[in-house]
Each structure stands twice: as structure tokens, then as C-alpha cells.
Coordinates of C-alpha atoms and ligand atoms in Angstrom, one line a residue:
X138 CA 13.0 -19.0 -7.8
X139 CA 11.2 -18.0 -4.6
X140 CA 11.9 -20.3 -1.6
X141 CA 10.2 -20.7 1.4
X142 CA 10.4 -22.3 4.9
X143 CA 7.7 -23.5 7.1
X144 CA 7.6 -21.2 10.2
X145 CA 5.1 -20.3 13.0
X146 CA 3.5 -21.9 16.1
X147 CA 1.1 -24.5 16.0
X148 CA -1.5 -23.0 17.5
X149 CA -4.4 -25.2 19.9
X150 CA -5.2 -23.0 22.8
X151 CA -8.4 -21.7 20.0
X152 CA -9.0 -24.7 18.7
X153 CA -8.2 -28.0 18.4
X154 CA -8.7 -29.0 15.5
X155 CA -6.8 -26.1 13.7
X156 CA -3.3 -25.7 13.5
X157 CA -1.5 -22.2 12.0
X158 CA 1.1 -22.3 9.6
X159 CA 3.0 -18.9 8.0
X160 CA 5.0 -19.1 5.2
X161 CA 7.6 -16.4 4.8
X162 CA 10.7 -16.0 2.7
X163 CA 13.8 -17.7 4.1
X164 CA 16.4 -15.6 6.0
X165 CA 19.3 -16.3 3.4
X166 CA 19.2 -14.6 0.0
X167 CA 16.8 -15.2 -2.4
X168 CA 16.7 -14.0 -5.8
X169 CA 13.8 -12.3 -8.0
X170 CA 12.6 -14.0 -11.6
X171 CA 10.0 -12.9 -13.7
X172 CA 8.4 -16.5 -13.0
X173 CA 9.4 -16.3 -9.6
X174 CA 5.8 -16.7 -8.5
X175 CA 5.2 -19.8 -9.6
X176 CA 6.8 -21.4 -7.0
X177 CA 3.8 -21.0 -5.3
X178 CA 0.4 -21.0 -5.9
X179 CA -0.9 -17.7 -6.9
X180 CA -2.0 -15.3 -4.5
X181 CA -5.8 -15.4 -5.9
X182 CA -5.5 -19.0 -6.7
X183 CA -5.1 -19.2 -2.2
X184 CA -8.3 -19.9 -0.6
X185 CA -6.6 -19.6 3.2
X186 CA -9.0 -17.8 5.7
X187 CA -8.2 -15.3 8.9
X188 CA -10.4 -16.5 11.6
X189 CA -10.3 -13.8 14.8
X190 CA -12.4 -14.2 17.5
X191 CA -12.9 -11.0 19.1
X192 CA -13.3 -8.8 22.2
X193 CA -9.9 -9.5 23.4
X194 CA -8.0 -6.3 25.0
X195 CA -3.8 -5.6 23.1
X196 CA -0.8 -4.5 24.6
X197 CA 2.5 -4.0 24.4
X198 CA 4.6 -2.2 21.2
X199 CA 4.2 -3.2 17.9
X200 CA 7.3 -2.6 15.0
X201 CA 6.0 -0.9 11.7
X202 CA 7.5 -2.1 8.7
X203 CA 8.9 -0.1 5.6
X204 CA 6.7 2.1 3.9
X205 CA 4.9 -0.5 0.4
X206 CA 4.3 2.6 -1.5
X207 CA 7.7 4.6 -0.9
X208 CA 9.7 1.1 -1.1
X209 CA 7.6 0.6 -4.6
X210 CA 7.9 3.8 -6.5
X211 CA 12.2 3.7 -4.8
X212 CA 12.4 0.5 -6.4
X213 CA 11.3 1.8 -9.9
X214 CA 13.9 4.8 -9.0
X215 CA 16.9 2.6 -8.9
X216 CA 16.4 2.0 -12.5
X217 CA 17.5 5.8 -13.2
X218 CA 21.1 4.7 -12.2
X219 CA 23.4 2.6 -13.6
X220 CA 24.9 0.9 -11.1
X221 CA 24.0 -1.2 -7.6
X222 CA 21.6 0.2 -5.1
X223 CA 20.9 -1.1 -1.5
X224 CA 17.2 -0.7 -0.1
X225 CA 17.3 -1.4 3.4
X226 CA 13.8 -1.3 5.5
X227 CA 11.9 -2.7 2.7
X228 CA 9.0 -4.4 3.7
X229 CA 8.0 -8.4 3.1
X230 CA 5.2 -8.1 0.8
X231 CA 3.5 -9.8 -2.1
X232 CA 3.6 -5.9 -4.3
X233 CA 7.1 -5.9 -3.5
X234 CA 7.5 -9.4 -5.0
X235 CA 5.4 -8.5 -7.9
X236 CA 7.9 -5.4 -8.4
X237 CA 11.0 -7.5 -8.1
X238 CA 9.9 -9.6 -10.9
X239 CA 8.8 -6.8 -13.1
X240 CA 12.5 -5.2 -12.6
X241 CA 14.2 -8.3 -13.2
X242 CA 12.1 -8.9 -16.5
X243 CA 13.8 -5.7 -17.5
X244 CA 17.0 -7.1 -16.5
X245 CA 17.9 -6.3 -13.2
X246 CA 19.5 -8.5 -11.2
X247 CA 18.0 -8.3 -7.5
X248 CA 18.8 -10.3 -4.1
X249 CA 16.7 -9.6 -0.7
X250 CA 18.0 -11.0 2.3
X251 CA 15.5 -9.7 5.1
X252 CA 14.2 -6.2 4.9
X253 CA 17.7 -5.5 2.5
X254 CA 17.0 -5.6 -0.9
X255 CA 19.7 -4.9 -3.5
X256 CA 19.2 -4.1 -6.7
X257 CA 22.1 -4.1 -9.9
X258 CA 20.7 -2.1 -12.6
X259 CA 23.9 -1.8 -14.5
X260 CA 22.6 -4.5 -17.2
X261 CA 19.1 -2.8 -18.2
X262 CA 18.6 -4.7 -21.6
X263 CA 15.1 -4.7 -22.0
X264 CA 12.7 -1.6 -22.5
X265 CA 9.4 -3.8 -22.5
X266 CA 7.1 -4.7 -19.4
X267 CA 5.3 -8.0 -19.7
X268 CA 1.6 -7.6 -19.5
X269 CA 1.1 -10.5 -17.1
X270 CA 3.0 -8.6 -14.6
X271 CA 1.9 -4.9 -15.1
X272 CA -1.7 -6.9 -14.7
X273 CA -0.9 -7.6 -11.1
X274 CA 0.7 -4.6 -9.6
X275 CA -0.8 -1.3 -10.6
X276 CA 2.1 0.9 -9.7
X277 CA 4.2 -1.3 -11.5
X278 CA 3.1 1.2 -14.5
X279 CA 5.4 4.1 -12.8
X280 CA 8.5 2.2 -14.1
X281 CA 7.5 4.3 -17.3
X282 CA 9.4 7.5 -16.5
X283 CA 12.7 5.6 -15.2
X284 CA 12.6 3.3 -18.2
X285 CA 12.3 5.9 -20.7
X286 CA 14.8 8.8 -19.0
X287 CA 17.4 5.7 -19.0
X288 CA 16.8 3.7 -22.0
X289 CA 15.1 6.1 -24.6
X290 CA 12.1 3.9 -24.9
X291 CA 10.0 2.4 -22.7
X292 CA 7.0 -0.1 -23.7
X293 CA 4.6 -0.8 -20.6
X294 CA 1.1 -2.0 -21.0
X295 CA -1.4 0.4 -19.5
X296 CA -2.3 -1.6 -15.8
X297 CA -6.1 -1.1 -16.1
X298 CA -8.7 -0.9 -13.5
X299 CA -8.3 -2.1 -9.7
X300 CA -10.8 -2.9 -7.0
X301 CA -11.0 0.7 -5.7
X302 CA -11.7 2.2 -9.6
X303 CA -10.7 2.5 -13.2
X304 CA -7.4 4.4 -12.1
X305 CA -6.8 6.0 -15.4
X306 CA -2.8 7.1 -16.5
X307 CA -3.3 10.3 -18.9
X308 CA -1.9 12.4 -16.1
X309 CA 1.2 11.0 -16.6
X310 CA 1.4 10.2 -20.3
X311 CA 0.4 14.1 -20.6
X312 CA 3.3 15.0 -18.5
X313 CA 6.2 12.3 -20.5
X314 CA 4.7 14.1 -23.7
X315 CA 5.5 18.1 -22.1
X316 CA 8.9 16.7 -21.4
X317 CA 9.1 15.8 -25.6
X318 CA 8.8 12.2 -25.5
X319 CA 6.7 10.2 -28.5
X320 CA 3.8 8.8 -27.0
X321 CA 1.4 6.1 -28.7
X322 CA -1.0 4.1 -27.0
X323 CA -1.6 1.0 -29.1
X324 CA -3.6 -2.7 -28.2
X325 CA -3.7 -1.6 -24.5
X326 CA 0.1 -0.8 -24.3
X327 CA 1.8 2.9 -23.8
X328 CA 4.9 3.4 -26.0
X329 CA 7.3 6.0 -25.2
X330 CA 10.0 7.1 -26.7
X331 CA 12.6 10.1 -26.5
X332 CA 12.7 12.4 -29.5
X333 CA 16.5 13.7 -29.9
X334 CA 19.5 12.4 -26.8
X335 CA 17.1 13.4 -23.6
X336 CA 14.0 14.2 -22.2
X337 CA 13.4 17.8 -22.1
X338 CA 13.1 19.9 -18.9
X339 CA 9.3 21.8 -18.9
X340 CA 6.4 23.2 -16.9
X341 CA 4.0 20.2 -16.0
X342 CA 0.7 21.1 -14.6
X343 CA -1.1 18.5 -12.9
X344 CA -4.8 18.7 -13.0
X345 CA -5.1 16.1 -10.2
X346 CA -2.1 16.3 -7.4
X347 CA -1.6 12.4 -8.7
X348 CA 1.0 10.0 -6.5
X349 CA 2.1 8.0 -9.2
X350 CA 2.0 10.7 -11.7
X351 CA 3.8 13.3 -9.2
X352 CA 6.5 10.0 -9.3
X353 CA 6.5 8.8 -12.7
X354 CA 7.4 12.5 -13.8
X355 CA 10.1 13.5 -11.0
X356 CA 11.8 10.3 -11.9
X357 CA 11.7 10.9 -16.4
X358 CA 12.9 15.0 -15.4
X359 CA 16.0 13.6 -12.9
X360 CA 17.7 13.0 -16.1
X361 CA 16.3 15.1 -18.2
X362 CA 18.1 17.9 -20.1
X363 CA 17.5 21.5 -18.4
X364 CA 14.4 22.2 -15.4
X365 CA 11.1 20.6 -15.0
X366 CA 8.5 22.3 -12.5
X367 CA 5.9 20.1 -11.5
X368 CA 2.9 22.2 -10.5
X369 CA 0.4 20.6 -8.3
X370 CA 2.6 18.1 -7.4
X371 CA 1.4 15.0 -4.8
X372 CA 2.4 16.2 -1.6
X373 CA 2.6 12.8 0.1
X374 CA 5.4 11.4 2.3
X375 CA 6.4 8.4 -0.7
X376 CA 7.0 11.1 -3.0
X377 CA 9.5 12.9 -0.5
X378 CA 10.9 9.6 0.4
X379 CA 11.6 8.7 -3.6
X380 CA 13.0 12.3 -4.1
X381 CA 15.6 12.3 -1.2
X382 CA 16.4 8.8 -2.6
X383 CA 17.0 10.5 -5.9
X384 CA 19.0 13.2 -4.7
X385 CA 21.0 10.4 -2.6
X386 CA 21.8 9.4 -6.1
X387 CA 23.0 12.6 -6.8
X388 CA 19.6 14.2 -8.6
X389 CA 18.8 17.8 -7.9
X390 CA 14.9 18.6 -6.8
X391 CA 14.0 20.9 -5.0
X392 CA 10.5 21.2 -3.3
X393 CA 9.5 17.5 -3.1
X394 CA 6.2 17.6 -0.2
X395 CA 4.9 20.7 -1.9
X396 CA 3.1 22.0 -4.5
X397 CA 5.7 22.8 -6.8
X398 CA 8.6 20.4 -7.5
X399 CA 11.7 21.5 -9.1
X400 CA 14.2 19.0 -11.1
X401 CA 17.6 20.1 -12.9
X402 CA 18.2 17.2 -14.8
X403 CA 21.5 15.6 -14.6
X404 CA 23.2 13.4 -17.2
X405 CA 24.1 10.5 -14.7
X406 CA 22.9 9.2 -11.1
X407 CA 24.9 7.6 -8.8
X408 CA 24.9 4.3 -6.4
X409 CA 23.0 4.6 -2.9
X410 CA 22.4 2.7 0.1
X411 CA 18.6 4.0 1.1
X412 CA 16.7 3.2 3.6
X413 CA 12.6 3.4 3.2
X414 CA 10.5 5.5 5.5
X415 CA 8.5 3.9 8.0
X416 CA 4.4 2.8 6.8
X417 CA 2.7 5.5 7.8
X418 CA -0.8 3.1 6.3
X419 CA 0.5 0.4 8.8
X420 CA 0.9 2.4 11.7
X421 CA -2.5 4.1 11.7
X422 CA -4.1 0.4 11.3
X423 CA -2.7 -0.8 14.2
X424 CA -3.2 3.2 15.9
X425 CA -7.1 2.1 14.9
X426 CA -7.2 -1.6 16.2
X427 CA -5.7 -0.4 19.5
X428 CA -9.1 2.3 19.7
X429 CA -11.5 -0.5 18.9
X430 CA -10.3 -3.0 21.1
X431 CA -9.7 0.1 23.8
X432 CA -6.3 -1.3 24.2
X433 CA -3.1 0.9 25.3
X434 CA -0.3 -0.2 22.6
X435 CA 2.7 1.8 21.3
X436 CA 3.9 1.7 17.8
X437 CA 7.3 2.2 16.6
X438 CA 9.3 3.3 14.3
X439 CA 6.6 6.1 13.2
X440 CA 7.1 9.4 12.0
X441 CA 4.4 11.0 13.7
X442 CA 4.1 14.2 11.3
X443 CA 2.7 11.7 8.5
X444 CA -0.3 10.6 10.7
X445 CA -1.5 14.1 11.6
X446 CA -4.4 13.7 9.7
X447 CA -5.4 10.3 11.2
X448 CA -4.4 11.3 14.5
X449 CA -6.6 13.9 14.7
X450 CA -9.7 12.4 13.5
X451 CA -8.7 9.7 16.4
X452 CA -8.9 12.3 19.1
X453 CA -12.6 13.7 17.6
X454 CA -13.4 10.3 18.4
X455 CA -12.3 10.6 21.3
X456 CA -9.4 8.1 21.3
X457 CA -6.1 10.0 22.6
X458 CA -2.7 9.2 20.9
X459 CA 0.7 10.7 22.6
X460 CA 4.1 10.5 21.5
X461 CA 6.1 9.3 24.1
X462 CA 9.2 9.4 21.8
X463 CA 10.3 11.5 18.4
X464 CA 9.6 8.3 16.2
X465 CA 6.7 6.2 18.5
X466 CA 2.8 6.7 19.0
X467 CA 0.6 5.5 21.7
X468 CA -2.8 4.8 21.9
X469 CA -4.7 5.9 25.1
X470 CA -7.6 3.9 25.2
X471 CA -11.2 5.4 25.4
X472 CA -14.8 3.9 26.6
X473 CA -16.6 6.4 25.0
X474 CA -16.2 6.7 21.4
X475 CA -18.1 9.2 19.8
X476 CA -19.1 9.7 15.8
X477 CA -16.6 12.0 13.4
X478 CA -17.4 12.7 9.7
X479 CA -14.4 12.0 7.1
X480 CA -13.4 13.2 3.8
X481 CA -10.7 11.3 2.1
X482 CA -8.3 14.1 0.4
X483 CA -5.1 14.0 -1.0
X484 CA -2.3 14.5 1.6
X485 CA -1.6 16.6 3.7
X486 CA -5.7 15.7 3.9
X487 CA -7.0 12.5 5.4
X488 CA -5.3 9.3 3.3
X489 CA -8.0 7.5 1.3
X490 CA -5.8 4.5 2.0
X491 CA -7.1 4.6 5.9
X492 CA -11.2 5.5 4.8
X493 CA -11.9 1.8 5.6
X494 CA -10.1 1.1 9.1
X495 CA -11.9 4.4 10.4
X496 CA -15.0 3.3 9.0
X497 CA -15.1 0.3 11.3
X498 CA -14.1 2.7 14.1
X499 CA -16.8 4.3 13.7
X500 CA -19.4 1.6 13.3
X501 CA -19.2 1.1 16.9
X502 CA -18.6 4.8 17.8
X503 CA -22.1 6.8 19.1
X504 CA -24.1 8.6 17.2
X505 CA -24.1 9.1 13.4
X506 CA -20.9 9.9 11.2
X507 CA -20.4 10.8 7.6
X508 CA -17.4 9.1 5.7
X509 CA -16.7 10.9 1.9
X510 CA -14.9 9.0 -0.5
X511 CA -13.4 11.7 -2.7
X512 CA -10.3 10.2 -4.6
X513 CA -11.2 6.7 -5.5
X514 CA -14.9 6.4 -7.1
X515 CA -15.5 2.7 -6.0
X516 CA -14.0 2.0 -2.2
X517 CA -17.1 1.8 -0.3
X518 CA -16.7 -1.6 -1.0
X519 CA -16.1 -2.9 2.3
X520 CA -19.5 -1.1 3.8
X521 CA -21.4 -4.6 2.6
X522 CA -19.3 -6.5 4.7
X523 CA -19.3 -4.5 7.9
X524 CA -23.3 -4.4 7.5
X525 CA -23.0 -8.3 7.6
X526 CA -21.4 -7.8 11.0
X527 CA -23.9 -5.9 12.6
X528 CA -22.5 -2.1 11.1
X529 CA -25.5 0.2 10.1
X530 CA -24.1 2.1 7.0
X531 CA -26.0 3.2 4.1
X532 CA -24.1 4.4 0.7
X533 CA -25.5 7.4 -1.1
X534 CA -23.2 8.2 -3.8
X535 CA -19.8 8.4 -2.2
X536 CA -20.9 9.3 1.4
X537 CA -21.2 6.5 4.0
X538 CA -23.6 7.5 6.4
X539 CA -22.9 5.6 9.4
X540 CA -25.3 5.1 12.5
X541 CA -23.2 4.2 15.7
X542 CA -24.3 0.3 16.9
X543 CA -23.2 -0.8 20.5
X544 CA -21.7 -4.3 19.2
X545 CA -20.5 -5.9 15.8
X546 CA -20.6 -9.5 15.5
X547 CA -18.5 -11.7 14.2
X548 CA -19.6 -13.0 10.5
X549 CA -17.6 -14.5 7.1
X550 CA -16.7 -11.9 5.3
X551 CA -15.3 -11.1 2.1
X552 CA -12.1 -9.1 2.1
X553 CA -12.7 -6.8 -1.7
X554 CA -9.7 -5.0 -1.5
X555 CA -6.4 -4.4 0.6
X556 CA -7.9 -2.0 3.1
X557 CA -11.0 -3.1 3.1
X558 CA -8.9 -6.4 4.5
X559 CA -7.4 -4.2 7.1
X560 CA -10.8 -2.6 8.0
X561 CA -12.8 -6.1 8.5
X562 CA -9.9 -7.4 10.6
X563 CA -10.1 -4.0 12.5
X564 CA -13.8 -4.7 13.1
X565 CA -13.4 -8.8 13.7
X566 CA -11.4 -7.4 16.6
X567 CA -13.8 -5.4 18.3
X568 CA -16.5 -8.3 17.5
X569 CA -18.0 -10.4 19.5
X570 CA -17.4 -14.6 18.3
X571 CA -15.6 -15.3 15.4
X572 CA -14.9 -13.7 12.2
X573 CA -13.7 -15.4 9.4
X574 CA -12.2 -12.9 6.2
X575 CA -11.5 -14.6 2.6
X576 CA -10.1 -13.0 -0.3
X577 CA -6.7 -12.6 2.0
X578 CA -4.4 -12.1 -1.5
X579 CA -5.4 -8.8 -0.4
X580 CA -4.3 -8.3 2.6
X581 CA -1.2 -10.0 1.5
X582 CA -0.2 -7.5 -0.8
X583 CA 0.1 -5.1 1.5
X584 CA 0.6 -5.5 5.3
X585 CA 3.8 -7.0 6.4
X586 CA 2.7 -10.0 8.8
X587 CA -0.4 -8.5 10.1
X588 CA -1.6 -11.2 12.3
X589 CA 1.8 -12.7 13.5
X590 CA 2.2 -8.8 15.1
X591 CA -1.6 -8.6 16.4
X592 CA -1.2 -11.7 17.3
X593 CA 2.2 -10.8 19.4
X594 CA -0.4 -7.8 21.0
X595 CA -2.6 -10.6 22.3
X596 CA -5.1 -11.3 19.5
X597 CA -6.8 -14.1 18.9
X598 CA -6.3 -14.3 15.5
X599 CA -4.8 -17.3 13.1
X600 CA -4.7 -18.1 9.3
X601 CA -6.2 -22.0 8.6
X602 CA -5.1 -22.8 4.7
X603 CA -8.7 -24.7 5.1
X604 CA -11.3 -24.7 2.5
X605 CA -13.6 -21.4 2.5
X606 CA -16.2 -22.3 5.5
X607 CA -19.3 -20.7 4.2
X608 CA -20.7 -19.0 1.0
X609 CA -20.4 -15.0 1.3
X610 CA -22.8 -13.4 -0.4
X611 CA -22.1 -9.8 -0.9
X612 CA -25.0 -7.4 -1.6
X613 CA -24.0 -4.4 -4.1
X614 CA -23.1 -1.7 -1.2
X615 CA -25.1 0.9 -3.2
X616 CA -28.8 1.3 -2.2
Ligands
UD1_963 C1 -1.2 6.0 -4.8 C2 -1.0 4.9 -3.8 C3 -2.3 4.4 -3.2 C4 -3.2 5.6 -2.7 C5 -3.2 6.7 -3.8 C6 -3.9 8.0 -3.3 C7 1.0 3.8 -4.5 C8 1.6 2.6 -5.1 N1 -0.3 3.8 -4.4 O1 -1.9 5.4 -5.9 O2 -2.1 3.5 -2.2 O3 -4.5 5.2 -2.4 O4 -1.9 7.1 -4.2 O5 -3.3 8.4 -2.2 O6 1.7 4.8 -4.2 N2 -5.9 9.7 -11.6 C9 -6.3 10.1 -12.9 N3 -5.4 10.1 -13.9 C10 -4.1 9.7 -13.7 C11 -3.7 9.3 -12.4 C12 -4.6 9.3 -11.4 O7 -7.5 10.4 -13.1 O8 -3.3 9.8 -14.7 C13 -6.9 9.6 -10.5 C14 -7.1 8.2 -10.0 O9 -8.0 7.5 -10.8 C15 -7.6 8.5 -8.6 C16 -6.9 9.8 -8.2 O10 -6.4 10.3 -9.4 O11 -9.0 8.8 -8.6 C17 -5.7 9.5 -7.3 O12 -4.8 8.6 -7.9 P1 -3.3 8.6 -7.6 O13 -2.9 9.7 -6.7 O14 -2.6 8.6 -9.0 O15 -3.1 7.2 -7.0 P2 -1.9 6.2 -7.3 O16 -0.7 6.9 -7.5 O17 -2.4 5.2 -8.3

């Protein structure tokens, strides 16, 4: 079972009437069930509200946590071995719950004390995800190729569609099939299963440069029999992070972070103590709320090299970020911020998973900007909610066309999706009154104590467990 202890600051200076309260895992070790959640209400079920009242200048350094998605697909890595794995730097989030419990419904045994996580695989009895779960966590699906290289069988129930889109999986049922496994996809639930002793090594092309599928199949071909090349392969920084966690293990890939990934499978991985890459999602939100609120603040640990993409498009705004050390950015604030277009690509282009925070950049950046939404056909979700602050956007298709405003003001709002959370706190921030954003189970899943460390920056910013203030009423974005 969960626990958790009351901790936080009672907070009047804002308000009165209000008083904050965080909840967060307690200190000593807690262990992961797959009921482990209902020792609290449901995230969904959580009607809490972020009220930020805005216009107020940051400083000072803020600490990124672990990286959700590398500390997400590492955890469905550790199921390739057979013995106990350590994660260190893994981050406190409500995904990272949700994977714990799917793990230990396949009988892991985990304990996380802090950012360690450690994770005995050496009992892995079951080969079937529960549905319930898979439901909840989308990458949760990507145990698939660590289940099935282990356990020749793996039964997961395909995870469905998200708030961003319908997030299909044939890109990585394709690829288990090139590498000879029996695939049948009956009442909504993918069954796998090895023909003959292994998986066989074999050329994968990928018509999309997938994440999860680039994962999925690097993790089925590490023990796989002979060499897999995976051919337009997800160049992102998780998938380098999961394959030197692999090769920790004692796998052997070559080319993880390009195009073309080679694997020689080997019959047996070993036990590793592995610690997760820095957020690279994180620290470009907070790179973003330090331009809006044209506010100097250094964040650390970074890699820098991850955020070229989003540094850049900061500096045609105008907003100037230096690197004062090898793994720290700072953010050099700017009065004039000026309109960019944006196309979301797959890395090394710009991360679809930071379209929304730049979006309320640049509602309050002059003149007009452009924002394309190429990998994800529904996350111009958020653009309804900025209007209702004072944002001019219009949605034709997937472009956001964007016409600069000189001041957002604060408004409910409704957060539809984990970065569209980040993006209307982003904006709340730069607003002037109060915002209040419900629909936090989003933000939850994703962002490691958001407000406690903007709050530590100097913004006003607190979560009330009240009832949900107003009625939002959200207009389709499309017109
Ligand atoms: C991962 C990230 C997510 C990020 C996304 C793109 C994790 C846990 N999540 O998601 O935060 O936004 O990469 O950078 O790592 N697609 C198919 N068929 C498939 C697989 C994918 O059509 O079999 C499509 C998807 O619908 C989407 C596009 O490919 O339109 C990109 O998806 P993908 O790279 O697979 O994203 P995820 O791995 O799900």
C-alpha cells in the first residue's frame, strides 16, 4: 500500500481563507501493489485546483528531476533481467506509480525510497497485464517487448486512445512479428508469443521514427537470438538513456540516438545500478516560465544538448539562455518578445511534448506566429483555454495561428492534458489576477512538484483541495 504524510506550509500571505497542503510519499520505503492506488482517491476522481496569481518576477535555481519518459520505458527494461535493479534519479510521479503497479502485477517486487527505486525481477510469474492498469498509463503497453523476450508470451491489452490522439501500436506489433513472434489481437488485447526458444534477430523498418516502438523493439531484440537493425529508429534522448541502461546490463546495441540501431542479442542480462537522465520536458518548462515572467533563473541538472531545439526557438524570440556550467541553463530575461513559427518534429526536431508551454510564450510575444502540430493529431487542445485568458489563436487544421496580445488575464481554466497543464500554468504566470487550472490529474502525472519548485522561485502559486470554483466551459478549439 501507498502511504502518505501531510507536508507543506500553510500558506496565508495570499489568502486567508485558504490554506495549502501537498501530499507526497513518505521518506521511508514504500512498496508498489497492483491496488496500490486505492489508498487514495483516484487521480481523476481529485477535484483540487492550482490557483496562481500572476505578474510576479522568479529567481534563483531550480533542480530538474529525472527524466518520466526515460525512467518509464528503464523501468519496463529491468524486466529483461533476472535479477535486482537499482534506479536512482527516478522521479515522484503519478505515471511512475501507475508503472510500479503494472510491474508488480507481473510479479515484481519493487521498493522506492526517495528518487531510488529498486526493482527484483527475479520472480516474473505472470505474462498478463491487467487492463485497468494498461488503461491508465499508455506507455505501460512497451512492457510488451520485455515480457515476451523474457517470458515467451506476453498478453497486454492494447492501451487505446489518450487526450493528444488515437496513438495507435501496429508499429510495434509489426516489428515483434519481423523478429518471429505469434501475434493475435483478440477483444482489445495483443497476444504475443515466441515461435521456437527466442526471438529472432531481423531488419525492422520503421515507417514512423516511433519512441515507444523504437523501445518496445530494442528491448524484445536484447535477447533475441542473432542481430536486429532497427531502421528509422526514434532518435530521442529516453531511447539512448534505455539503451545504455541495457548495455549496463550487459546488452550489446550499437547506434542508439540515430537512425539505425544495432542489437546482438544475448542469452542473459545482468543486475545494474542506473541512474535516469535528467527531464529534458521539465527543464524547458521552467526555461519557458522564466521568459514569460522575464525572470533570470538557472536550472540544474540539465543536459544542455537535449534542449537545443527549444533553446533555439527561445533566442528567435528573443529570450537568451547561457550555460554557465556543463549540466545548468540560464534564462536571460527579455522585454521584447517577438513572434517565432513552430513545427513539432520528432527529435532531434522541436519535442511535441513542449508545443503547448511555447504556445503561451508566444501569446504574449509581438506580432503573429505559426505553431504546427505534426506528430499528435489532437493537441491543440489547450488553444481554447489560452483564448479564455485573453490569447488570440485561431486553429486551422493543425496550425495555430497566433496573434501576439500585450496581456493575458487570469481566468478558470481547464487543464486537457499533461502539457496543456504545464502551458496554462506557464501563461497564469505571466497573467495578470488569478488563474485557477482544474483537471490537475494531469499535471500530476507528469511534473515532479511543479508548484512547490515555482513556488520556491517566488511564485504565487498554491493547490486548495476546494471544490471546483466555477463552471469551465470549453469551446471545441477548431473553428
Ligand atoms: C513518446 C513519449 C511522449 C512523446 C512522444 C513523441 C513516452 C512515455 N512518451 O510517446 O511523451 O510526446 O513519444 O515524442 O515516452 N504511432 C503510430 N503507430 C505506432 C506508434 C506510434 O502511428 O505503432 C504514431 C502516434 O500515434 C503518434 C506518432 O506516431 O502520432 C508518435 O508517437 P510515438 O513516438 O510512438 O509516441 P509515444 O512513444 O507513444
Amino acid at each position: 500500500m501507498v502511504k502518505y504524510r501531510i507536508s507543506g506550509t500553510i500558506e496565508t500571505k495570499l489568502n486567508p481563507n485558504f490554506y495549502y497542503l501537498r501530499l507526497r510519499p513518505e521518506d521511508k520505503p514504500i512498496t508498489y501493489s497492483p491496488s496500490s492506488t486505492n489508498a487514495k482517491p483516484q487521480p481523476e476522481e481529485d477535484n483540487s485546483v492550482l490557483e496562481i496569481y500572476g505578474k510576479h518576477s522568479l529567481k534563483g535555481q531550480v533542480k530538474i528531476s529525472g527524466a518520466k519518459n526515460s525512467a518509464l520505458a528503464i523501468m519496463a527494461g529491468t524486466l529483461l533481467c533476472s535479477e535486482e535493479c537499482r534506479l536512482t534519479n527516478v522521479p515522484q510521479l503519478v505515471d511512475i506509480q501507475r508503472m510500479g503497479q503494472i510491474l508488480s502485477a507481473f510479479g515484481v517486487k519493487l521498493q522506492r525510497q526517495g528518487e531510488v527505486l529498486d526493482l527484483d525481477t527475479s520472480n516474473l510469474h505472470e505474462s498478463n497485464a491487467p487492463y485497468e492498469l494498461v488503461s491508465q498509463l499508455r506507455a505501460s503497453f512497451f512492457v510488451i517487448g520485455a515480457v515476451l523476450a523474457r517470458l515467451g508470451t506476453a498478453r497486454i491489452p492494447l492501451p487505446g486512445g489518450c487526450a493528444i490522439g488515437a496513438r495507435p501500436v501496429e508499429l510495434h506489433v509489426r516489428g515483434l512479428q519481423t523478429l518471429g513472434a505469434h501475434v493475435e489481437i483478440e477483444h482489445g488485447v495483443v497476444h504475443a508469443v515466441v515461435k521456437g526458444d527466442r526471438l529472432k534477430g531481423a531488419k525492422i523498418y520503421l515507417d514512423y521514427p516511433s519512441v515507444g516502438a523504437t523501445e518496445t523493439l530494442m528491448m524484445a531484440a536484447t535477447l533475441a537470438d542473432g542481430e536486429t537493425i532497427i531502421d528509422n529508429a526514434a532518435q530521442e534522448p529516453e531511447v539512448i538513456d534505455l539503451a545504455n541502461f541495457c548495455l549496463a546490463m550487459g546488452a550489446n546495441i550499437v547506434g542508439a540516438g540515430t537512425k539505425r540501431i544495432v542489437i546482438n542479442g544475448v542469452p542473459k542480462l545482468h543486475a545494474v545500478d542506473y541512474a535516469i537522465i535528467p527531464d529534458r520536458i521539465e527543464a524547458g518548462t521552467f526555461l519557458v516560465a522564466g521568459a514569460i515572467t522575464r525572470s533570470e533563473i538557472t536550472i540544474a541538472p540539465v543536459i544542455p544538448e537535449h534542449l537545443i531545439a527549444a533553446i533555439n526557438k527561445l533566442q528567435a524570440i528573443g529570450v537568451k539562455v547561457v550555460s554557465d556550467t556543463p549540466d545548468s541553463l540560464r534564462v536571460i530575461p527579455s522585454y521584447n518578445l517577438l513572434g517565432t513559427d513552430i513545427e513539432t518534429q520528432p527529435y532531434p526536431g522541436f519535442p511535441t511534448d513542449m508545443q503547448a508551454q511555447f504556445m503561451a510564450l508566444l501569446t504574449v510575444s509581438e506580432g503573429d506566429s505559426v505553431v504546427t502540430e505534426t506528430v499528435f493529431e489532437n493537441r491543440l487542445r489547450h488553444v481554447a483555454e489560452l483564448n479564455r485568458m485573453g490569447a488570440d489563436i485561431r486553429v486551422r487544421g493543425n496550425n495555430a495561428i497566433i496573434r501576439g496580445v500585450a496581456h493575458l488575464s487570469g481566468a478558470p481554466v481547464l487543464a486537457t492534458d499533461l502539457r496543456a497543464s504545464a502551458a496554462l500554468v506557464i501563461a497564469g504566470l505571466a497573467a495578470e489576477g488569478k488563474t485557477i487550472i482544474q483537471g490537475l490529474h494531469h499535471l500530476d502525472r507528469g511534473y515532479d512538484n511543479l508548484e512547490g519548485k515555482l513556488r520556491q522561485l517566488g511564485a504565487k502559486i498554491q493547490r486548495t483541495s476546494g471544490e471546483v470554483v466555477q463552471p469551465v466551459f470549453t469551446p471545441t478549439p477548431y473553428s
